[in-house]
Every structure is written in structure tokens, then in C-alpha cells.
PDB file of C-alpha atoms (C1' of nucleotides) in Angstrom:
ATOM      1  CA  MET Q   9     124.162 132.120 163.715  1.00 60.00           C
ATOM      2  CA  GLU Q  10     121.692 131.930 160.847  1.00 84.00           C
ATOM      3  CA  TYR Q  11     123.710 132.016 157.667  1.00 92.00           C
ATOM      4  CA  ASP Q  12     121.794 131.532 154.436  1.00 95.00           C
ATOM      5  CA  ALA Q  13     123.198 132.256 150.995  1.00 94.00           C
ATOM      6  CA  TYR Q  14     119.660 132.809 149.722  1.00 95.00           C
ATOM      7  CA  ILE Q  15     119.394 136.030 151.702  1.00 93.00           C
ATOM      8  CA  GLN Q  16     120.841 138.968 149.850  1.00 91.00           C
ATOM      9  CA  THR Q  17     122.491 140.654 152.809  1.00 90.00           C
ATOM     10  CA  CYS Q  18     124.041 137.478 154.213  1.00 93.00           C
ATOM     11  CA  PRO Q  19     127.858 137.635 154.075  1.00 94.00           C
ATOM     12  CA  THR Q  20     127.750 134.105 152.714  1.00 94.00           C
ATOM     13  CA  ARG Q  21     126.525 135.579 149.470  1.00 93.00           C
ATOM     14  CA  MET Q  22     129.742 137.547 149.055  1.00 90.00           C
ATOM     15  CA  VAL Q  23     131.927 134.544 149.735  1.00 92.00           C
ATOM     16  CA  LEU Q  24     129.923 132.415 147.347  1.00 93.00           C
ATOM     17  CA  ASP Q  25     130.317 135.077 144.705  1.00 91.00           C
ATOM     18  CA  ARG Q  26     134.075 134.974 145.136  1.00 90.00           C
ATOM     19  CA  LEU Q  27     134.353 131.172 145.041  1.00 91.00           C
ATOM     20  CA  ALA Q  28     131.862 130.755 142.237  1.00 91.00           C
ATOM     21  CA  ASP Q  29     134.381 132.243 139.850  1.00 92.00           C
ATOM     22  CA  LYS Q  30     136.090 130.572 136.925  1.00 93.00           C
ATOM     23  CA  TRP Q  31     139.518 131.948 137.779  1.00 96.00           C
ATOM     24  CA  ALA Q  32     139.320 131.160 141.482  1.00 96.00           C
ATOM     25  CA  VAL Q  33     138.439 127.553 140.680  1.00 95.00           C
ATOM     26  CA  LEU Q  34     141.407 127.205 138.347  1.00 96.00           C
ATOM     27  CA  VAL Q  35     143.850 128.907 140.710  1.00 96.00           C
ATOM     28  CA  LEU Q  36     142.838 126.773 143.682  1.00 96.00           C
ATOM     29  CA  GLY Q  37     143.046 123.670 141.529  1.00 95.00           C
ATOM     30  CA  ARG Q  38     146.649 124.413 140.603  1.00 95.00           C
ATOM     31  CA  LEU Q  39     147.709 125.269 144.136  1.00 95.00           C
ATOM     32  CA  ASP Q  40     146.216 122.091 145.532  1.00 94.00           C
ATOM     33  CA  ASP Q  41     149.140 119.971 144.361  1.00 92.00           C
ATOM     34  CA  LYS Q  42     151.993 122.154 145.491  1.00 92.00           C
ATOM     35  CA  PRO Q  43     153.002 125.800 145.974  1.00 95.00           C
ATOM     36  CA  VAL Q  44     153.435 127.655 142.702  1.00 95.00           C
ATOM     37  CA  ARG Q  45     155.106 130.909 141.724  1.00 94.00           C
ATOM     38  CA  PHE Q  46     153.271 133.800 140.096  1.00 95.00           C
ATOM     39  CA  ASN Q  47     154.542 133.502 136.570  1.00 93.00           C
ATOM     40  CA  GLN Q  48     154.278 129.751 136.705  1.00 94.00           C
ATOM     41  CA  LEU Q  49     150.581 130.104 137.531  1.00 94.00           C
ATOM     42  CA  LYS Q  50     150.172 132.622 134.763  1.00 94.00           C
ATOM     43  CA  ARG Q  51     151.694 130.197 132.279  1.00 93.00           C
ATOM     44  CA  GLU Q  52     149.638 127.239 133.483  1.00 93.00           C
ATOM     45  CA  ILE Q  53     146.300 129.044 133.514  1.00 94.00           C
ATOM     46  CA  ASP Q  54     146.010 129.746 129.843  1.00 92.00           C
ATOM     47  CA  GLY Q  55     144.386 133.062 129.007  1.00 92.00           C
ATOM     48  CA  ILE Q  56     144.490 134.764 132.382  1.00 94.00           C
ATOM     49  CA  SER Q  57     145.949 138.258 132.408  1.00 94.00           C
ATOM     50  CA  GLN Q  58     148.540 139.413 134.898  1.00 94.00           C
ATOM     51  CA  LYS Q  59     146.167 141.917 136.411  1.00 95.00           C
ATOM     52  CA  VAL Q  60     143.325 139.468 136.945  1.00 96.00           C
ATOM     53  CA  LEU Q  61     145.647 136.817 138.349  1.00 96.00           C
ATOM     54  CA  SER Q  62     147.070 139.215 140.911  1.00 95.00           C
ATOM     55  CA  GLN Q  63     143.566 140.387 141.828  1.00 95.00           C
ATOM     56  CA  VAL Q  64     142.285 136.850 142.297  1.00 96.00           C
ATOM     57  CA  LEU Q  65     145.311 135.885 144.370  1.00 96.00           C
ATOM     58  CA  LYS Q  66     144.919 138.945 146.553  1.00 95.00           C
ATOM     59  CA  LYS Q  67     141.271 138.210 147.231  1.00 95.00           C
ATOM     60  CA  LEU Q  68     141.955 134.557 147.969  1.00 96.00           C
ATOM     61  CA  GLU Q  69     144.738 135.601 150.326  1.00 96.00           C
ATOM     62  CA  ARG Q  70     142.425 138.053 152.047  1.00 95.00           C
ATOM     63  CA  ASP Q  71     139.865 135.305 152.522  1.00 95.00           C
ATOM     64  CA  GLY Q  72     142.508 133.101 154.129  1.00 96.00           C
ATOM     65  CA  LEU Q  73     142.444 130.470 151.394  1.00 96.00           C
ATOM     66  CA  VAL Q  74     145.881 131.118 149.966  1.00 96.00           C
ATOM     67  CA  SER Q  75     149.147 132.175 151.559  1.00 96.00           C
ATOM     68  CA  ARG Q  76     151.886 134.255 150.029  1.00 94.00           C
ATOM     69  CA  LYS Q  77     155.541 133.702 150.777  1.00 93.00           C
ATOM     70  CA  VAL Q  78     158.320 135.923 149.507  1.00 91.00           C
ATOM     71  CA  PHE Q  79     161.836 134.542 149.074  1.00 88.00           C
ATOM     72  CA  ALA Q  80     164.748 136.970 149.072  1.00 82.00           C
ATOM     73  CA  THR Q  81     166.287 135.397 146.005  1.00 81.00           C
ATOM     74  CA  VAL Q  82     167.243 137.316 142.963  1.00 74.00           C
ATOM     75  CA  PRO Q  83     165.023 138.116 141.316  1.00 81.00           C
ATOM     76  CA  VAL Q  84     162.489 137.983 144.120  1.00 85.00           C
ATOM     77  CA  THR Q  85     160.533 134.748 144.174  1.00 89.00           C
ATOM     78  CA  VAL Q  86     156.955 134.785 145.379  1.00 93.00           C
ATOM     79  CA  GLU Q  87     155.302 131.507 146.105  1.00 94.00           C
ATOM     80  CA  TYR Q  88     151.588 130.988 146.566  1.00 96.00           C
ATOM     81  CA  ALA Q  89     150.346 128.036 148.563  1.00 96.00           C
ATOM     82  CA  ILE Q  90     146.995 126.747 149.677  1.00 97.00           C
ATOM     83  CA  THR Q  91     146.186 127.133 153.373  1.00 97.00           C
ATOM     84  CA  PRO Q  92     144.561 124.494 155.608  1.00 97.00           C
ATOM     85  CA  LEU Q  93     141.284 126.386 155.193  1.00 97.00           C
ATOM     86  CA  GLY Q  94     141.734 126.427 151.430  1.00 96.00           C
ATOM     87  CA  ARG Q  95     142.381 122.721 151.493  1.00 96.00           C
ATOM     88  CA  THR Q  96     138.964 122.068 153.020  1.00 96.00           C
ATOM     89  CA  LEU Q  97     137.538 123.725 149.919  1.00 95.00           C
ATOM     90  CA  SER Q  98     139.792 122.424 147.197  1.00 94.00           C
ATOM     91  CA  ALA Q  99     138.072 119.061 146.875  1.00 93.00           C
ATOM     92  CA  THR Q 100     134.801 120.823 146.147  1.00 93.00           C
ATOM     93  CA  VAL Q 101     136.074 123.267 143.553  1.00 93.00           C
ATOM     94  CA  ASP Q 102     138.079 120.506 141.960  1.00 93.00           C
ATOM     95  CA  ALA Q 103     134.928 118.426 141.717  1.00 94.00           C
ATOM     96  CA  LEU Q 104     133.332 121.300 139.831  1.00 94.00           C
ATOM     97  CA  ARG Q 105     136.171 121.453 137.320  1.00 94.00           C
ATOM     98  CA  ARG Q 106     136.208 117.697 136.937  1.00 94.00           C
ATOM     99  CA  TRP Q 107     132.451 117.617 136.381  1.00 96.00           C
ATOM    100  CA  ALA Q 108     132.895 120.103 133.569  1.00 95.00           C
ATOM    101  CA  GLU Q 109     135.635 118.016 131.989  1.00 94.00           C
ATOM    102  CA  ASP Q 110     133.741 114.751 132.392  1.00 95.00           C
ATOM    103  CA  ASN Q 111     130.380 115.973 131.129  1.00 96.00           C
ATOM    104  CA  ILE Q 112     131.386 118.430 128.467  1.00 95.00           C
ATOM    105  CA  GLU Q 113     130.281 116.160 125.644  1.00 95.00           C
ATOM    106  CA  THR Q 114     126.837 115.665 127.124  1.00 96.00           C
ATOM    107  CA  VAL Q 115     126.492 119.405 127.625  1.00 96.00           C
ATOM    108  CA  LEU Q 116     127.611 120.183 124.080  1.00 95.00           C
ATOM    109  CA  ALA Q 117     125.101 117.660 122.750  1.00 96.00           C
ATOM    110  CA  ALA Q 118     122.325 119.237 124.815  1.00 96.00           C
ATOM    111  CA  GLN Q 119     123.241 122.659 123.465  1.00 95.00           C
ATOM    112  CA  GLN Q 120     123.096 121.467 119.877  1.00 94.00           C
ATOM    113  CA  LYS Q 121     119.740 119.825 120.449  1.00 94.00           C
ATOM    114  CA  TYR Q 122     118.417 123.011 122.070  1.00 93.00           C
ATOM    115  CA  ASP Q 123     119.696 125.179 119.237  1.00 92.00           C
ATOM    116  CA  ARG Q 124     118.218 122.925 116.552  1.00 90.00           C
ATOM    117  CA  ALA Q 125     114.811 122.954 118.274  1.00 85.00           C
ATOM    118  CA  ALA Q 126     114.851 126.746 118.377  1.00 73.00           C
ATOM    119  CA  GLU Q 127     115.137 127.168 114.620  1.00 60.00           C
TER     120      GLU Q 127
ATOM    121  CA  MET U  12     139.298 113.219 124.021  1.00 60.00           C
ATOM    122  CA  GLU U  13     141.672 115.514 125.843  1.00 84.00           C
ATOM    123  CA  TYR U  14     139.584 117.994 127.748  1.00 92.00           C
ATOM    124  CA  ASP U  15     141.438 120.350 130.051  1.00 94.00           C
ATOM    125  CA  ALA U  16     139.902 123.428 131.642  1.00 94.00           C
ATOM    126  CA  TYR U  17     143.351 124.970 131.883  1.00 94.00           C
ATOM    127  CA  ILE U  18     143.489 125.401 128.125  1.00 93.00           C
ATOM    128  CA  GLN U  19     141.812 128.580 127.009  1.00 91.00           C
ATOM    129  CA  THR U  20     140.149 127.189 123.901  1.00 89.00           C
ATOM    130  CA  CYS U  21     138.814 124.050 125.572  1.00 93.00           C
ATOM    131  CA  PRO U  22     134.999 124.034 125.635  1.00 93.00           C
ATOM    132  CA  THR U  23     135.262 122.940 129.253  1.00 94.00           C
ATOM    133  CA  ARG U  24     136.312 126.475 130.064  1.00 93.00           C
ATOM    134  CA  MET U  25     132.958 127.821 128.866  1.00 90.00           C
ATOM    135  CA  VAL U  26     130.972 125.300 130.858  1.00 92.00           C
ATOM    136  CA  LEU U  27     133.023 126.006 133.946  1.00 93.00           C
ATOM    137  CA  ASP U  28     132.399 129.695 133.498  1.00 91.00           C
ATOM    138  CA  ARG U  29     128.671 129.047 133.414  1.00 90.00           C
ATOM    139  CA  LEU U  30     128.611 126.798 136.463  1.00 91.00           C
ATOM    140  CA  ALA U  31     131.022 128.901 138.461  1.00 91.00           C
ATOM    141  CA  ASP U  32     128.360 131.542 138.819  1.00 92.00           C
ATOM    142  CA  LYS U  33     126.682 132.726 141.985  1.00 93.00           C
ATOM    143  CA  TRP U  34     123.194 132.683 140.496  1.00 96.00           C
ATOM    144  CA  ALA U  35     123.554 129.295 138.828  1.00 95.00           C
ATOM    145  CA  VAL U  36     124.632 127.767 142.127  1.00 95.00           C
ATOM    146  CA  LEU U  37     121.644 129.216 143.936  1.00 96.00           C
ATOM    147  CA  VAL U  38     119.154 128.240 141.223  1.00 96.00           C
ATOM    148  CA  LEU U  39     120.393 124.657 141.033  1.00 96.00           C
ATOM    149  CA  GLY U  40     120.335 124.427 144.819  1.00 95.00           C
ATOM    150  CA  ARG U  41     116.663 125.389 144.920  1.00 95.00           C
ATOM    151  CA  LEU U  42     115.644 123.069 142.116  1.00 95.00           C
ATOM    152  CA  ASP U  43     117.388 120.113 143.701  1.00 95.00           C
ATOM    153  CA  ASP U  44     114.576 119.547 146.201  1.00 92.00           C
ATOM    154  CA  LYS U  45     111.617 119.824 143.863  1.00 93.00           C
ATOM    155  CA  PRO U  46     110.386 121.627 140.744  1.00 95.00           C
ATOM    156  CA  VAL U  47     109.746 125.312 141.321  1.00 95.00           C
ATOM    157  CA  ARG U  48     107.833 127.972 139.430  1.00 94.00           C
ATOM    158  CA  PHE U  49     109.424 131.113 138.070  1.00 95.00           C
ATOM    159  CA  ASN U  50     108.076 133.641 140.538  1.00 93.00           C
ATOM    160  CA  GLN U  51     108.611 131.269 143.413  1.00 94.00           C
ATOM    161  CA  LEU U  52     112.294 131.061 142.477  1.00 94.00           C
ATOM    162  CA  LYS U  53     112.437 134.809 142.177  1.00 94.00           C
ATOM    163  CA  ARG U  54     111.029 135.180 145.665  1.00 93.00           C
ATOM    164  CA  GLU U  55     113.322 132.561 147.191  1.00 93.00           C
ATOM    165  CA  ILE U  56     116.517 133.848 145.630  1.00 94.00           C
ATOM    166  CA  ASP U  57     116.658 137.191 147.339  1.00 93.00           C
ATOM    167  CA  GLY U  58     118.029 139.985 145.185  1.00 93.00           C
ATOM    168  CA  ILE U  59     117.895 138.369 141.755  1.00 94.00           C
ATOM    169  CA  SER U  60     116.188 140.406 139.052  1.00 94.00           C
ATOM    170  CA  GLN U  61     113.596 138.979 136.703  1.00 94.00           C
ATOM    171  CA  LYS U  62     115.847 139.498 133.727  1.00 95.00           C
ATOM    172  CA  VAL U  63     118.856 137.753 135.231  1.00 95.00           C
ATOM    173  CA  LEU U  64     116.778 134.859 136.518  1.00 96.00           C
ATOM    174  CA  SER U  65     115.281 134.218 133.097  1.00 95.00           C
ATOM    175  CA  GLN U  66     118.718 134.447 131.500  1.00 95.00           C
ATOM    176  CA  VAL U  67     120.244 131.990 133.947  1.00 96.00           C
ATOM    177  CA  LEU U  68     117.346 129.555 133.536  1.00 96.00           C
ATOM    178  CA  LYS U  69     117.597 129.751 129.761  1.00 95.00           C
ATOM    179  CA  LYS U  70     121.323 129.001 129.812  1.00 95.00           C
ATOM    180  CA  LEU U  71     120.897 126.127 132.251  1.00 96.00           C
ATOM    181  CA  GLU U  72     118.120 124.735 130.075  1.00 95.00           C
ATOM    182  CA  ARG U  73     120.326 125.026 127.003  1.00 95.00           C
ATOM    183  CA  ASP U  74     123.078 123.131 128.794  1.00 95.00           C
ATOM    184  CA  GLY U  75     120.623 120.348 129.625  1.00 96.00           C
ATOM    185  CA  LEU U  76     120.777 120.897 133.375  1.00 96.00           C
ATOM    186  CA  VAL U  77     117.258 122.222 133.846  1.00 96.00           C
ATOM    187  CA  SER U  78     113.955 121.400 132.147  1.00 96.00           C
ATOM    188  CA  ARG U  79     111.034 123.721 131.560  1.00 95.00           C
ATOM    189  CA  LYS U  80     107.426 122.586 131.659  1.00 94.00           C
ATOM    190  CA  VAL U  81     104.467 124.808 130.812  1.00 92.00           C
ATOM    191  CA  PHE U  82     101.023 124.108 132.312  1.00 90.00           C
ATOM    192  CA  ALA U  83      97.943 125.500 130.573  1.00 85.00           C
ATOM    193  CA  THR U  84      96.503 126.864 133.774  1.00 84.00           C
ATOM    194  CA  VAL U  85      95.358 130.384 134.240  1.00 77.00           C
ATOM    195  CA  PRO U  86      97.514 132.279 134.454  1.00 85.00           C
ATOM    196  CA  VAL U  87     100.082 130.097 132.713  1.00 88.00           C
ATOM    197  CA  THR U  88     102.242 128.139 135.130  1.00 91.00           C
ATOM    198  CA  VAL U  89     105.841 127.410 134.224  1.00 93.00           C
ATOM    199  CA  GLU U  90     107.709 124.892 136.265  1.00 95.00           C
ATOM    200  CA  TYR U  91     111.456 124.427 136.247  1.00 96.00           C
ATOM    201  CA  ALA U  92     112.970 121.134 137.284  1.00 96.00           C
ATOM    202  CA  ILE U  93     116.418 119.671 137.503  1.00 97.00           C
ATOM    203  CA  THR U  94     117.307 117.044 134.883  1.00 97.00           C
ATOM    204  CA  PRO U  95     119.161 113.777 135.529  1.00 97.00           C
ATOM    205  CA  LEU U  96     122.304 115.460 134.194  1.00 97.00           C
ATOM    206  CA  GLY U  97     121.753 118.399 136.496  1.00 96.00           C
ATOM    207  CA  ARG U  98     121.325 116.046 139.393  1.00 96.00           C
ATOM    208  CA  THR U  99     124.819 114.647 138.862  1.00 96.00           C
ATOM    209  CA  LEU U 100     126.052 118.186 139.413  1.00 95.00           C
ATOM    210  CA  SER U 101     123.808 119.382 142.199  1.00 94.00           C
ATOM    211  CA  ALA U 102     125.724 117.678 144.987  1.00 93.00           C
ATOM    212  CA  THR U 103     128.854 119.545 143.948  1.00 93.00           C
ATOM    213  CA  VAL U 104     127.361 123.004 143.675  1.00 93.00           C
ATOM    214  CA  ASP U 105     125.478 122.438 146.876  1.00 93.00           C
ATOM    215  CA  ALA U 106     128.741 121.551 148.577  1.00 94.00           C
ATOM    216  CA  LEU U 107     130.104 124.878 147.434  1.00 94.00           C
ATOM    217  CA  ARG U 108     127.194 126.777 148.953  1.00 94.00           C
ATOM    218  CA  ARG U 109     127.365 124.751 152.151  1.00 94.00           C
ATOM    219  CA  TRP U 110     131.099 125.375 152.444  1.00 96.00           C
ATOM    220  CA  ALA U 111     130.419 129.107 152.242  1.00 95.00           C
ATOM    221  CA  GLU U 112     127.754 128.883 154.928  1.00 94.00           C
ATOM    222  CA  ASP U 113     129.849 126.666 157.187  1.00 95.00           C
ATOM    223  CA  ASN U 114     133.084 128.622 156.915  1.00 96.00           C
ATOM    224  CA  ILE U 115     131.862 132.168 156.664  1.00 95.00           C
ATOM    225  CA  GLU U 116     132.998 133.059 160.162  1.00 95.00           C
ATOM    226  CA  THR U 117     136.514 131.796 159.532  1.00 96.00           C
ATOM    227  CA  VAL U 118     136.655 133.729 156.290  1.00 96.00           C
ATOM    228  CA  LEU U 119     135.381 136.921 157.888  1.00 95.00           C
ATOM    229  CA  ALA U 120     137.997 136.578 160.638  1.00 96.00           C
ATOM    230  CA  ALA U 121     140.735 136.088 158.038  1.00 96.00           C
ATOM    231  CA  GLN U 122     139.560 139.189 156.202  1.00 95.00           C
ATOM    232  CA  GLN U 123     139.682 141.309 159.341  1.00 94.00           C
ATOM    233  CA  LYS U 124     143.153 140.046 160.191  1.00 94.00           C
ATOM    234  CA  TYR U 125     144.309 140.813 156.645  1.00 93.00           C
ATOM    235  CA  ASP U 126     142.811 144.291 156.713  1.00 92.00           C
ATOM    236  CA  ARG U 127     144.353 145.102 160.084  1.00 90.00           C
ATOM    237  CA  ALA U 128     147.780 143.980 158.902  1.00 85.00           C
ATOM    238  CA  ALA U 129     147.516 146.193 155.842  1.00 73.00           C
ATOM    239  CA  GLU U 130     147.094 149.396 157.835  1.00 60.00           C
TER     240      GLU U 130
ATOM    241  C1'  DA E   6     174.742 148.841 126.847  1.00 74.28           C
ATOM    242  C1'  DC E   7     170.915 146.136 126.216  1.00 74.28           C
ATOM    243  C1'  DT E   8     167.843 142.374 126.643  1.00 74.28           C
ATOM    244  C1'  DG E   9     165.214 139.358 129.452  1.00 74.28           C
ATOM    245  C1'  DG E  10     162.879 137.328 133.536  1.00 74.28           C
ATOM    246  C1'  DC E  11     160.545 138.066 137.991  1.00 74.28           C
ATOM    247  C1'  DG E  12     156.407 140.023 140.288  1.00 74.28           C
ATOM    248  C1'  DG E  13     153.843 143.018 140.235  1.00 74.28           C
ATOM    249  C1'  DT E  14     150.956 148.131 139.759  1.00 74.28           C
ATOM    250  C1'  DT E  15     148.734 151.493 137.051  1.00 74.28           C
ATOM    251  C1'  DT E  16     146.358 153.478 133.281  1.00 74.28           C
ATOM    252  C1'  DC E  17     143.331 153.387 129.502  1.00 74.28           C
ATOM    253  C1'  DC E  18     139.408 151.778 127.292  1.00 74.28           C
ATOM    254  C1'  DA E  19     135.770 148.790 125.260  1.00 74.28           C
ATOM    255  C1'  DG E  20     132.311 145.638 126.220  1.00 74.28           C
ATOM    256  C1'  DG E  21     129.305 143.226 129.055  1.00 74.28           C
ATOM    257  C1'  DA E  22     126.579 142.489 133.314  1.00 74.28           C
ATOM    258  C1'  DG E  23     122.919 143.607 135.592  1.00 74.28           C
ATOM    259  C1'  DG E  24     119.378 146.683 137.938  1.00 74.28           C
ATOM    260  C1'  DA E  25     114.966 149.431 137.142  1.00 74.28           C
ATOM    261  C1'  DA E  26     111.084 149.898 134.927  1.00 74.28           C
ATOM    262  C1'  DA E  27     107.962 149.687 131.097  1.00 74.28           C
ATOM    263  C1'  DC E  28     105.387 146.625 128.299  1.00 74.28           C
ATOM    264  C1'  DC E  29     102.972 142.302 126.767  1.00 74.28           C
ATOM    265  C1'  DA E  30      98.826 138.735 126.823  1.00 74.28           C
ATOM    266  C1'  DT E  31      95.782 136.429 129.615  1.00 74.28           C
ATOM    267  C1'  DG E  32      92.286 135.875 132.963  1.00 74.28           C
ATOM    268  C1'  DT E  33      90.162 136.536 137.607  1.00 74.28           C
ATOM    269  C1'  DC E  34      88.348 138.808 141.382  1.00 74.28           C
ATOM    270  C1'  DA E  35      86.160 142.879 143.655  1.00 74.28           C
TER     271       DA E  35
ATOM    272  C1'  DT Y  21      86.224 149.035 135.174  1.00 74.28           C
ATOM    273  C1'  DG Y  22      90.400 148.511 137.229  1.00 74.28           C
ATOM    274  C1'  DA Y  23      93.849 146.276 140.073  1.00 74.28           C
ATOM    275  C1'  DC Y  24      96.484 142.023 140.470  1.00 74.28           C
ATOM    276  C1'  DA Y  25      99.078 137.670 139.333  1.00 74.28           C
ATOM    277  C1'  DT Y  26     101.805 134.823 136.143  1.00 74.28           C
ATOM    278  C1'  DG Y  27     105.986 134.612 133.085  1.00 74.28           C
ATOM    279  C1'  DG Y  28     108.265 136.680 130.611  1.00 74.28           C
ATOM    280  C1'  DT Y  29     110.844 140.372 126.863  1.00 74.28           C
ATOM    281  C1'  DT Y  30     112.832 144.695 125.868  1.00 74.28           C
ATOM    282  C1'  DT Y  31     114.853 149.068 126.571  1.00 74.28           C
ATOM    283  C1'  DC Y  32     117.724 152.207 128.938  1.00 74.28           C
ATOM    284  C1'  DC Y  33     121.522 153.327 131.541  1.00 74.28           C
ATOM    285  C1'  DT Y  34     125.331 152.757 134.579  1.00 74.28           C
ATOM    286  C1'  DC Y  35     128.879 150.483 136.820  1.00 74.28           C
ATOM    287  C1'  DC Y  36     132.314 147.040 136.868  1.00 74.28           C
ATOM    288  C1'  DT Y  37     135.236 143.612 134.621  1.00 74.28           C
ATOM    289  C1'  DG Y  38     138.858 142.516 132.411  1.00 74.28           C
ATOM    290  C1'  DG Y  39     142.172 142.765 128.429  1.00 74.28           C
ATOM    291  C1'  DA Y  40     146.322 145.316 126.534  1.00 74.28           C
ATOM    292  C1'  DA Y  41     150.104 147.602 127.308  1.00 74.28           C
ATOM    293  C1'  DA Y  42     153.212 150.621 129.664  1.00 74.28           C
ATOM    294  C1'  DC Y  43     155.940 151.109 133.632  1.00 74.28           C
ATOM    295  C1'  DC Y  44     158.544 149.833 137.952  1.00 74.28           C
ATOM    296  C1'  DG Y  45     162.977 148.045 140.470  1.00 74.28           C
ATOM    297  C1'  DC Y  46     166.217 144.600 140.460  1.00 74.28           C
ATOM    298  C1'  DC Y  47     169.775 141.753 138.696  1.00 74.28           C
ATOM    299  C1'  DA Y  48     171.963 138.227 135.436  1.00 74.28           C
ATOM    300  C1'  DG Y  49     173.814 137.108 131.244  1.00 74.28           C
ATOM    301  C1'  DT Y  50     175.828 138.515 126.371  1.00 74.28           C
TER     302       DT Y  50
END
DNA sequence: ACTGGCGGTTTCCAGGAGGAAACCATGTCA
DNA sequence: TGACATGGTTTCCTCCTGGAAACCGCCAGT
């Protein structure tokens, strides 16, 4: 019953490693609004490769954060949706993305100051 | 003024990539309570190597999230502390770690179910 | 007949991440 | 004199990540 991400062997560490991932944050952020199809996700998440997207989705599905639904249309439609468990997380990962967007200018300024001081 | 982490070239993407990192989350979580010295951090964050810890700290310092203070003791003491900017972020990254600790059992159960279904 | 979209998997390959361990200066204690 | 601690840097080496591109079946439109 003692879970602590600061202990190397704790399974929490593995989960944290999966969530603390740029792509996972972006995927969960997109799915939070509504279910999205594979290629739609690929188009919306600029710069992600097909392989990485399918890997991330598979891992998120395995962790129970995302569900996969196949429609027998033609061509086959596959829709990814956030699960109730994933929804308990989405606010947090979204806050991370929003922090980055809100504070990017401050961070860039800090970087420039740091780089100037190093010269 | 249009920052969007979903665009590949947006600087937000780089910041997100830095924050969405297992080690950064753990370091910021430790510094949130109080300033900590280098070797103390190394001891508390089980499994991190000296090299990686110093790299993470340097990047966080460059981004203005962590400050470094050197004391002329013997041997030299170096204390890392969270900055006001870092403090605006710490609640979020801490929430991520806490989510992992709180939901690990649900995630592990989902993984087992997924793996059984795949056989 | 051929192109294109969907939703992938697989292969190849280059580059980076990260662990281990050596090395550094300094000083202190035994 | 030699081991130990502090706070690193640097080198070496290996494993993994992740991008590019080919390939897959299926069908619709031109």
C-alpha cells in the first residue's frame, strides 16, 4: 500500500514515465474534447509520426486511459476516446500544456538571460 | 501571441518536452518543500545518475524554474531551490505524480486485463 | 487500370539518452 | 598518508527512440 514515485522499483515510476511524455500529453489533450480518428489525430498533432502515434495510443489503451472502437465502415474507421479513468487525468495534463503556453515568454526570457550570463 | 503546443515549430513544444519528463517532475516535487543540496537530491531520487541529475538541474535553471546558490563552506555546498516561476508550476507537476501514486492499482489492473485479452 | 484515403505494421538506420566509472579540486578526519 | 565527502565534468559504450519510407488489405472514385 506504500506507493512512492521516488523509489526506483515502485510501479508508480513506470506510470509516471509514460504520462510524463510530450506525445501522451498532446494525445490526451485532443481526446478530452471528443473521440477522434487515427488520421485526424495525426493531422492535428503536428510532427508526430504514424509509428509513434500508434505506439502511444497502444500504451495509453493498455493503461486503461484510452479506448479504441472499430467501426465496420469502408474504409474501416477507428475511433479513439478517453475513458473515465483517463478523464480523471486529463485536467492535470491539460494544465501542464496550458502552463507551457501561458509561460513560454517568461521561460524564453529566462533562457536568454541565462545564455547571456554564460558568455 | 498565438502559442499552440500542437504546432511543431511553436516554442511551447520545447518547453512541454522539458517539463513532460520523469526526472523533471521528481526534481521539482522535491524542491517544492524546501531547498535541497545536490547529493541530497541524488539520494532522495532513487535511481537517478549524477550526470542526469546535473543535466536536469542545469536545464531547469536555464528555464528559470530552479535557482542555484553556492555556499563557501567546506566542502562547497550547493543548494537548489524552486523559483517563483517554478512554484507556479509545481502544483501541476505534483498533481501528475500524485495521480500516478493514487491510480497505480487501477492502471495495473487495466494492464493485466489488456494483456490477458491479447493472448 | 490507377490513384488515393484509412489504419495501421515492419524494417532500416542515425542520433540521442543515459548508465558506469574515472577524474577533478578542496579540505577534514583518523 | 590515505580514505571520505561535496559537486560536479568528461569519457566510453550501449540500448532505445523515433523518423522515413515501404508495405499491407480494402474499397471508392476517375
